Coordinates of C-alpha atoms and ligand atoms in Angstrom, one line a residue:
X24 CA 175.2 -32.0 75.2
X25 CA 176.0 -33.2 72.2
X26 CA 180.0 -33.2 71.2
X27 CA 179.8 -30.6 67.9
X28 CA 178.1 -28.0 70.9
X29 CA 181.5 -26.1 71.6
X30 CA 183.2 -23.7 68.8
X31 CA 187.3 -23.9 67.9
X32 CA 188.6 -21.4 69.4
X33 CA 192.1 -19.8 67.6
X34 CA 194.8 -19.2 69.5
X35 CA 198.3 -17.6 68.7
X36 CA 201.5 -17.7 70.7
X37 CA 204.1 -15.0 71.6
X38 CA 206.9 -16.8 72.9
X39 CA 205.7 -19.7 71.3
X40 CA 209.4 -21.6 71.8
X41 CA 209.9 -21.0 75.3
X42 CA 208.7 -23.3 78.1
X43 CA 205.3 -22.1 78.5
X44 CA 204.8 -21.8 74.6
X45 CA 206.0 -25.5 74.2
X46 CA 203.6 -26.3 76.9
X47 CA 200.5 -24.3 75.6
X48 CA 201.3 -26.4 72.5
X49 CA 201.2 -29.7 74.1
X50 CA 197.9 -28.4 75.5
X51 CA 196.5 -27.7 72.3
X52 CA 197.8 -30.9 70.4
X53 CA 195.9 -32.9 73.1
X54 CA 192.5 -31.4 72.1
X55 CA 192.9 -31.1 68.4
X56 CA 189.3 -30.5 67.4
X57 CA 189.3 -27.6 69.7
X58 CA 192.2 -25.4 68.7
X59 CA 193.3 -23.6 65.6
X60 CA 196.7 -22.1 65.8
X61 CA 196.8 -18.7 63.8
X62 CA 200.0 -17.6 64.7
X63 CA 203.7 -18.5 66.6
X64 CA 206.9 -16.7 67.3
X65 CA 210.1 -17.4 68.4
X66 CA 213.3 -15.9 69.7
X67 CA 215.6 -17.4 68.5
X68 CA 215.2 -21.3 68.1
X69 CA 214.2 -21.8 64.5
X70 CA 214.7 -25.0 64.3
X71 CA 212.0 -25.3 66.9
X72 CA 209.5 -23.1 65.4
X73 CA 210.4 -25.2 62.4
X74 CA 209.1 -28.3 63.9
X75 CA 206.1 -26.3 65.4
X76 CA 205.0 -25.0 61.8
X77 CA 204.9 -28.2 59.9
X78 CA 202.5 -29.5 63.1
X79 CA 200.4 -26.4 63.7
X80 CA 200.8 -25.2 60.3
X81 CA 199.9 -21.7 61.2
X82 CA 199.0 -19.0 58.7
X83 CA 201.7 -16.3 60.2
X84 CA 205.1 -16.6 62.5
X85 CA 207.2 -14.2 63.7
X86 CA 211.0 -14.3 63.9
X87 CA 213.4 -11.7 65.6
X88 CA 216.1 -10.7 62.7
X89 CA 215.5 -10.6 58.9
X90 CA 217.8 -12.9 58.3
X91 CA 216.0 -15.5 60.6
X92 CA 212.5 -14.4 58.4
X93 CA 214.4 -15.1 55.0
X94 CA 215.4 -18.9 56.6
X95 CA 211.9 -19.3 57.1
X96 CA 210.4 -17.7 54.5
X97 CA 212.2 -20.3 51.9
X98 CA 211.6 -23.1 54.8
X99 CA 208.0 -22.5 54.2
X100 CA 208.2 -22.9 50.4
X101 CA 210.1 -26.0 50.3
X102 CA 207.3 -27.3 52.7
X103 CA 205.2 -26.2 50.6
X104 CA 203.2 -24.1 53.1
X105 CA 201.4 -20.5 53.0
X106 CA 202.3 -19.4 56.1
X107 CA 203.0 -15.6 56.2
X108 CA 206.8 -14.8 57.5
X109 CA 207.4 -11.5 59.5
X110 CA 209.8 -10.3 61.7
X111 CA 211.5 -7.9 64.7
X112 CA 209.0 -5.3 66.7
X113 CA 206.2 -4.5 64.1
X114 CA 206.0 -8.2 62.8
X115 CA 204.9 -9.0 66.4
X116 CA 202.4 -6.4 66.2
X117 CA 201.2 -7.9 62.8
X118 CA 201.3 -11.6 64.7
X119 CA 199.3 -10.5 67.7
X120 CA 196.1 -9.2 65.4
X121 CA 196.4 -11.6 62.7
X122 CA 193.3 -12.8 61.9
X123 CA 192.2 -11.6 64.7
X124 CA 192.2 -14.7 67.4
X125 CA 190.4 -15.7 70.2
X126 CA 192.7 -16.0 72.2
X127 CA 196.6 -14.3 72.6
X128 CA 198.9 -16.3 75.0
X129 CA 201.7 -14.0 75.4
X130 CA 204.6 -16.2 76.8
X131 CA 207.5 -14.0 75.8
X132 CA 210.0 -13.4 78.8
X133 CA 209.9 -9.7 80.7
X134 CA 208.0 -6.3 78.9
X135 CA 209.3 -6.8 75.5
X136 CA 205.5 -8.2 75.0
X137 CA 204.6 -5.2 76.3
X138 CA 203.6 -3.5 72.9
X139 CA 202.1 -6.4 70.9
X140 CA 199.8 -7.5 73.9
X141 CA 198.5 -4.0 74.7
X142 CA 198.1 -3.6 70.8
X143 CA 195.9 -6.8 70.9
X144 CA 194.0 -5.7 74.0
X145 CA 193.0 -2.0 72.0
X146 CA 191.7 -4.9 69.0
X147 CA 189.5 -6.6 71.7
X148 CA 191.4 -9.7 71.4
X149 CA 191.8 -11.9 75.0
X150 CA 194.9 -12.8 76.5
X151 CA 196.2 -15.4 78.2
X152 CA 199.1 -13.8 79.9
X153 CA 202.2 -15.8 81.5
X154 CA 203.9 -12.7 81.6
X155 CA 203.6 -11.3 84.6
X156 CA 206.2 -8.3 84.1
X157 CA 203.5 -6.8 81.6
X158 CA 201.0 -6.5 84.5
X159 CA 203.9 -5.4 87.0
X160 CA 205.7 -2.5 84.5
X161 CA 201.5 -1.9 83.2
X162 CA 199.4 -3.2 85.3
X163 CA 196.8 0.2 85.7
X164 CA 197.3 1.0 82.5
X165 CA 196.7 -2.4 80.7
X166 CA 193.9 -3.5 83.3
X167 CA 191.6 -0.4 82.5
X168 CA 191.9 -0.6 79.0
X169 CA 191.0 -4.3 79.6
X170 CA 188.3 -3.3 81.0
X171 CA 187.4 -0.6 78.9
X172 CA 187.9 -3.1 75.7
X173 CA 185.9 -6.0 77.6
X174 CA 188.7 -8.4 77.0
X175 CA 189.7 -10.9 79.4
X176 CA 193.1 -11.3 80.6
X177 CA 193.7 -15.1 81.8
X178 CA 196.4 -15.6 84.0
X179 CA 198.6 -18.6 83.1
X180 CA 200.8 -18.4 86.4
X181 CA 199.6 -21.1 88.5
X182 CA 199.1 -19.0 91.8
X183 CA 196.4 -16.5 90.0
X184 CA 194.6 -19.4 87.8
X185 CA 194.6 -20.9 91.4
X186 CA 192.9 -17.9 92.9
X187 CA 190.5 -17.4 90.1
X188 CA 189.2 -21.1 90.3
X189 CA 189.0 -20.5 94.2
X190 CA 186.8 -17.5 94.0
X191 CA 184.8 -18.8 90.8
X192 CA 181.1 -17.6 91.7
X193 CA 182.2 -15.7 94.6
X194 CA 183.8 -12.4 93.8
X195 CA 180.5 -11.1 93.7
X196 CA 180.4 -10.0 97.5
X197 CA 184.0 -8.8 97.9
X198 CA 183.6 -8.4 101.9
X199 CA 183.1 -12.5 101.7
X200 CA 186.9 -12.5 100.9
X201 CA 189.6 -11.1 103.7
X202 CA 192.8 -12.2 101.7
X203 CA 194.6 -13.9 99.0
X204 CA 197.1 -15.9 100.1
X205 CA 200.1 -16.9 97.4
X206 CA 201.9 -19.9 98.4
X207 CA 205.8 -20.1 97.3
X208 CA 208.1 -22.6 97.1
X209 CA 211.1 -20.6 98.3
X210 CA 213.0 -21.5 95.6
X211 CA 216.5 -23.3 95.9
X212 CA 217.3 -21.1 98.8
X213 CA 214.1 -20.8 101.5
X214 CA 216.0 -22.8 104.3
X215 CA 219.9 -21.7 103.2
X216 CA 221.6 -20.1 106.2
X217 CA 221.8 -16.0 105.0
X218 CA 225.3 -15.9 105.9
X219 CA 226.1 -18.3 103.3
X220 CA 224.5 -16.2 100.3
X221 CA 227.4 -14.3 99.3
X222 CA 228.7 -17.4 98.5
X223 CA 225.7 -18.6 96.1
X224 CA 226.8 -19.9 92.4
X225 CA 224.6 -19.3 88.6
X226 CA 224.4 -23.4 88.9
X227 CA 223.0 -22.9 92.4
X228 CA 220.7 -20.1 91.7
X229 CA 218.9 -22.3 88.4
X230 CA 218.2 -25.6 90.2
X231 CA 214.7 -25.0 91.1
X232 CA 213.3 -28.1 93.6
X233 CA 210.0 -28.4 91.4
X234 CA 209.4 -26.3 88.4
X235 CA 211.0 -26.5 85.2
X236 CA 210.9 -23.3 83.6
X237 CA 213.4 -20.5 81.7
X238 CA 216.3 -19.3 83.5
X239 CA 215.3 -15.6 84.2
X240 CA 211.8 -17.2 86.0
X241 CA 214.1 -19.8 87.9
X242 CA 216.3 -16.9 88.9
X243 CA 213.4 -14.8 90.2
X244 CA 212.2 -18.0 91.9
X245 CA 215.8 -17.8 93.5
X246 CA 215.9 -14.2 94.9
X247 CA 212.0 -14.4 95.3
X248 CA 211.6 -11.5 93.9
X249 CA 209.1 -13.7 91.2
X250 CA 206.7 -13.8 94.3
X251 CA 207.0 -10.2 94.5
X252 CA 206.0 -10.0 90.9
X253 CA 203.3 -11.9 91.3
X254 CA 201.5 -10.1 94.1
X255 CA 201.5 -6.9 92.2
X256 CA 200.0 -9.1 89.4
X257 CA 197.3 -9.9 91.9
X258 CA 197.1 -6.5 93.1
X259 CA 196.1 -6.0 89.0
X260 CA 194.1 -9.2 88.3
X261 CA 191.8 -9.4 91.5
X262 CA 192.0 -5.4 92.3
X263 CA 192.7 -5.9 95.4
X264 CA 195.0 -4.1 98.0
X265 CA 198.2 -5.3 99.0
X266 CA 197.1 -5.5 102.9
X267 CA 195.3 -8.1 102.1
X268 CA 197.7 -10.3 99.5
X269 CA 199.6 -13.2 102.0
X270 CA 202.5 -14.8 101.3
X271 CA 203.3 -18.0 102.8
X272 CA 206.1 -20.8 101.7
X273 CA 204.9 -24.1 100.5
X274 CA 208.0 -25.9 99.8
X275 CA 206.2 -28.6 97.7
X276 CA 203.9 -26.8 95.4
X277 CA 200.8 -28.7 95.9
X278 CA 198.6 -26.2 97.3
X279 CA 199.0 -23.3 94.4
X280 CA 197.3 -20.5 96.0
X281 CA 194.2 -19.7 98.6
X282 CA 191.5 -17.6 99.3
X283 CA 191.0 -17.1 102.9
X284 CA 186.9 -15.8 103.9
X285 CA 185.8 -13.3 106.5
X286 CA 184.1 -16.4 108.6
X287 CA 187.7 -17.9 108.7
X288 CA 187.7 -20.7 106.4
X289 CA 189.8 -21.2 103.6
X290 CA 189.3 -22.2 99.7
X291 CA 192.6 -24.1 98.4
X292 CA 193.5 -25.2 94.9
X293 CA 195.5 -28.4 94.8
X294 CA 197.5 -30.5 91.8
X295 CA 200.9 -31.3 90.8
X296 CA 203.4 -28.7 90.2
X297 CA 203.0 -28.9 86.4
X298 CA 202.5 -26.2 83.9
X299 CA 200.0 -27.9 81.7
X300 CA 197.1 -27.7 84.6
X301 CA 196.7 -23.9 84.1
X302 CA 197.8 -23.1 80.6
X303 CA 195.1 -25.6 79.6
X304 CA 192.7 -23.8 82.1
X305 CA 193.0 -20.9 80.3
X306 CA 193.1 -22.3 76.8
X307 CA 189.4 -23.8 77.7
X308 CA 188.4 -21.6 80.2
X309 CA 186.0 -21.4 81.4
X310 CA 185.5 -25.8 80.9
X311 CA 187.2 -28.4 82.8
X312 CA 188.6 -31.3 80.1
X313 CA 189.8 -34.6 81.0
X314 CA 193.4 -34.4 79.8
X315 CA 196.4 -37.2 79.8
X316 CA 198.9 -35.9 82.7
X317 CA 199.9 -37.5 85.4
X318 CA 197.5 -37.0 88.6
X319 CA 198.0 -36.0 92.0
X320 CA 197.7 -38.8 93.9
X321 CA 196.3 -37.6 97.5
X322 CA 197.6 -41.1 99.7
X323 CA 200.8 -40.0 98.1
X324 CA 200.5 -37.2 99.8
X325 CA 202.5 -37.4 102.9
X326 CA 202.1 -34.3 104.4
X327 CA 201.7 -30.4 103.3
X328 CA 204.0 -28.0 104.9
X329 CA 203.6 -23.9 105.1
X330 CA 206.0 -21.3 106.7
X331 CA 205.9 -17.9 106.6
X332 CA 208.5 -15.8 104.8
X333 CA 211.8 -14.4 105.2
X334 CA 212.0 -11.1 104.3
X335 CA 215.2 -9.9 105.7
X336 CA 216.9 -13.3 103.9
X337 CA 214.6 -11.9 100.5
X338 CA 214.9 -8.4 100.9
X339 CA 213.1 -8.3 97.2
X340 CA 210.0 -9.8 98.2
X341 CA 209.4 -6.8 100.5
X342 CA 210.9 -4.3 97.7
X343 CA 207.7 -5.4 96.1
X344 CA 205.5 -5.4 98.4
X345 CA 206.4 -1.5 99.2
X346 CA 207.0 -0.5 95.3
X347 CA 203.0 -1.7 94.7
X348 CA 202.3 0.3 97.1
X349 CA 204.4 3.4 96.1
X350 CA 202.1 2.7 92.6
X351 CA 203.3 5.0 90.1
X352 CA 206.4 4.3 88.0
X353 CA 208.2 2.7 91.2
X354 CA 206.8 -1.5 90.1
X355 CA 208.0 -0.8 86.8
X356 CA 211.1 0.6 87.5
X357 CA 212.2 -2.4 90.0
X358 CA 210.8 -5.1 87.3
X359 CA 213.1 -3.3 84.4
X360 CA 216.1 -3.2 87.1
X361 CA 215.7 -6.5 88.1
X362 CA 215.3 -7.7 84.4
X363 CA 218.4 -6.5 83.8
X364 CA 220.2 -7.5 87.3
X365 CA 218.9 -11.5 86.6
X366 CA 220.5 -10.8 82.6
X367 CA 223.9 -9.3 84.6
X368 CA 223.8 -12.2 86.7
X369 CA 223.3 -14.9 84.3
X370 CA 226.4 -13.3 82.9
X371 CA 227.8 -13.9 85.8
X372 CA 229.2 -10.4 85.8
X373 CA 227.4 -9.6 89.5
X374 CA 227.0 -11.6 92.2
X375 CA 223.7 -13.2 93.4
X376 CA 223.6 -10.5 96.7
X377 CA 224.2 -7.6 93.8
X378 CA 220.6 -8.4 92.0
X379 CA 218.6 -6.8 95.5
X380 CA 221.1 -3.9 95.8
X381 CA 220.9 -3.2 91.9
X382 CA 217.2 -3.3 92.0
X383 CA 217.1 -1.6 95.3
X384 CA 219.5 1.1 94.3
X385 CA 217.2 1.5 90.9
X386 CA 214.4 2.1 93.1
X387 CA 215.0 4.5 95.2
X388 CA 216.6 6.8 92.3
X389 CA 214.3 6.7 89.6
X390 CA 210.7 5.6 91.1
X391 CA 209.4 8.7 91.6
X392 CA 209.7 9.4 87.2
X393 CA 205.8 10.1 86.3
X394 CA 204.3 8.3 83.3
X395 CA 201.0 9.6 82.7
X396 CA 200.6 7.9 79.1
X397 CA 201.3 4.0 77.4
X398 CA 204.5 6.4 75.3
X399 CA 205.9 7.3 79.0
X400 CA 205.9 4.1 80.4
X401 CA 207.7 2.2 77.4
X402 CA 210.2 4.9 77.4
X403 CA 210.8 4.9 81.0
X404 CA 210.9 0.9 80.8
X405 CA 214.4 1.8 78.1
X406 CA 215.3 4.3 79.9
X407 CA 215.6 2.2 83.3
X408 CA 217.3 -0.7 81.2
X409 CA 219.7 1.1 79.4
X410 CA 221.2 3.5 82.8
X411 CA 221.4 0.2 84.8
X412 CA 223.1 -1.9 81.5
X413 CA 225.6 0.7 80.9
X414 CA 227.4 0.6 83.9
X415 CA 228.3 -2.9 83.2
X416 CA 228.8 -2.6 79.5
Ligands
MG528 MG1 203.9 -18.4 89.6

């Protein structure tokens, strides 16, 4: 093959500031020939996105307030740059059709992507999604308009890029496959004695043993309820049922997911706990690139470790496991309860016990709301958000 035989793909970021957007970027700045970035936004770090324009030089961003977009916007002309400045909900819209990429990596936090990525999918644009809570609040409705649209949707979390390397070629025969299995790390908490939880600090909660990532993610990792997330995101990615989605704790992160076979055996993928592997998966899927980061080293290896899970001590992991299979509005409304129970906690205006009975409580009041169009399902996503913020306000 010679080395002009692959295309540049163009990529732009929602979330492009946060950890996985700062990561997707280091990805891309590693393989400059292959990349175009069209367009970033941020939350609220401009003097991040700042740095990011004058080395990605974009042709759009996307801030949050106006008066964010008007620091830009005169940024941009003292650099001397064309990049287009927009702002709020309908700038992101703009950002995630603009010039209509290759490829959407939607890294923002929770649903609030919600509108631009499903917006993107109706344009036939792919996504790279490491937003998990889209496919959780979404997941029928997104997945069969994916399908109806032929676009992909790439997951960036490490357990379901795991998955889809294991089963590459294989799918094909589905009765080949008995189960997905999920590995976790536990979080800060796996081996903590339960009777101690009512004691558990915000410092405690965001010391995660091997991933670096934002602080409603770390919390998730914490309650577990971000392995609850993610099987409903397998449920969506791999259609398959939830009696055959495993959980099982890997306290070290090496193995990041399996695929066990009907014969017995199992297909594992391994590496180092490090973000970079599977955003740059997806950014060249479907090639494998030599890249710069570190390497598992397998002597170094001194042993792999799996037990299974506690669901009495993480009452939310089996919340999910039950909402998925309630279907209906019940996934979204214990993602948009739990979004707002981590932001309550971080605020340290509930305790780490309250997060499960908030969700819980959420739940059982409001998941049997039907939401037969994309309009009912954002509108029940505020509605859940605002009865649960209020009576903390
Ligand atoms: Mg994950």
């Amino acid at each position: 093959m010679s080395s002009s035989s692959f295309s540049i793909k163009s990529v732009s970021i929602l979330g492009s500031t946060g950890s996985i957007g700062c990561q997707a970027l280091e990805v891309i700045r590693a393989f400059p020939e292959r990349f175009r970035v069209i367009g970033l936004s941020a939350g609220s770090n401009i003097v991040l996105l700042q740095e990011q324009v004058l080395i990605f030089r974009p042709q759009i961003v996307c801030v949050l307030t106006q008066a964010d977009a008007e620091i830009m916007t005169s940024f941009c002309s003292v650099q001397a740059l064309s990049t287009q400045v927009v702002w709020g909900d309908s700038g992101l819209l703009e950002l995630a059709v603009f010039g209509d990429p290759d490829l959407l990596v939607v890294a923002i936090v929770g649903t609030a992507a919600l509108m631009p990525t499903v917006h993107a999918i109706r344009q036939g644009i792919s996504i790279g999604l490491a937003c998990k809570e889209i496919l959780v609040a979404a997941g029928d409705y997104v997945m069969s308009l994916a399908r109806e649209k032929k676009v992909s949707i790439l997951p960036i979390d490490s357990e379901h890029a795991a998955i889809k390397q294991c089963l590459a070629g294989i799918l094909e025969d589905e009765k080949q496959v008995s189960k997905l299995v999920l590995t976790a790390s536990g979080g800060p908490f796996w081996d903590r004695p339960l009777e101690t939880f009512s004691d558990i600090t915000r410092e405690e909660a965001l010391q995660h043993p091997n991933w670096t990532m934002g602080s409603k993610i770390t919390i998730d990792s914490a309650t577990m309820m971000n392995k609850g997330l993610e099987v409903i995101e397998a449920h969506h990615l791999f259609g398959i049922e939830y009696d055959r989605l495993d959980i099982i704790i890997h306290p070290t992160s090496i193995v990041h997911s399996l695929v066990e076979f009907s014969d017995g055996t199992f297909l594992a993928q391994m590496g180092l706990p490090d973000m970079r592997f599977p955003i740059q998966y997806v950014l060249t899927y479907p090639e494998k690139l030599p890249n710069p980061w570190p390497k598992m080293q397998l002597s170094a290896l001194k042993s792999l470790t799996f037990h299974a899970p506690d669901f009495k001590k993480f009452p939310l992991l089996q919340l999910a496991f039950d909402a998925g299979r309630q279907g209906g509005a019940a996934p979204l409304v214990m993602n948009a309860a739990n979004e707002v129970a981590v932001r309550l906690f971080l605020d340290e205006k509930i305790k780490f016990l309250d997060i499960a009975n908030l969700v819980r409580d959420t739940v059982a009041r409001l998941s049997q709301e039907q939401c037969p169009t994309f309009e009912d399902i954002v509108a029940l996503d505020h509605r859940v958000r605002e009865e649960v913020g209020c009576r903390f306000a």
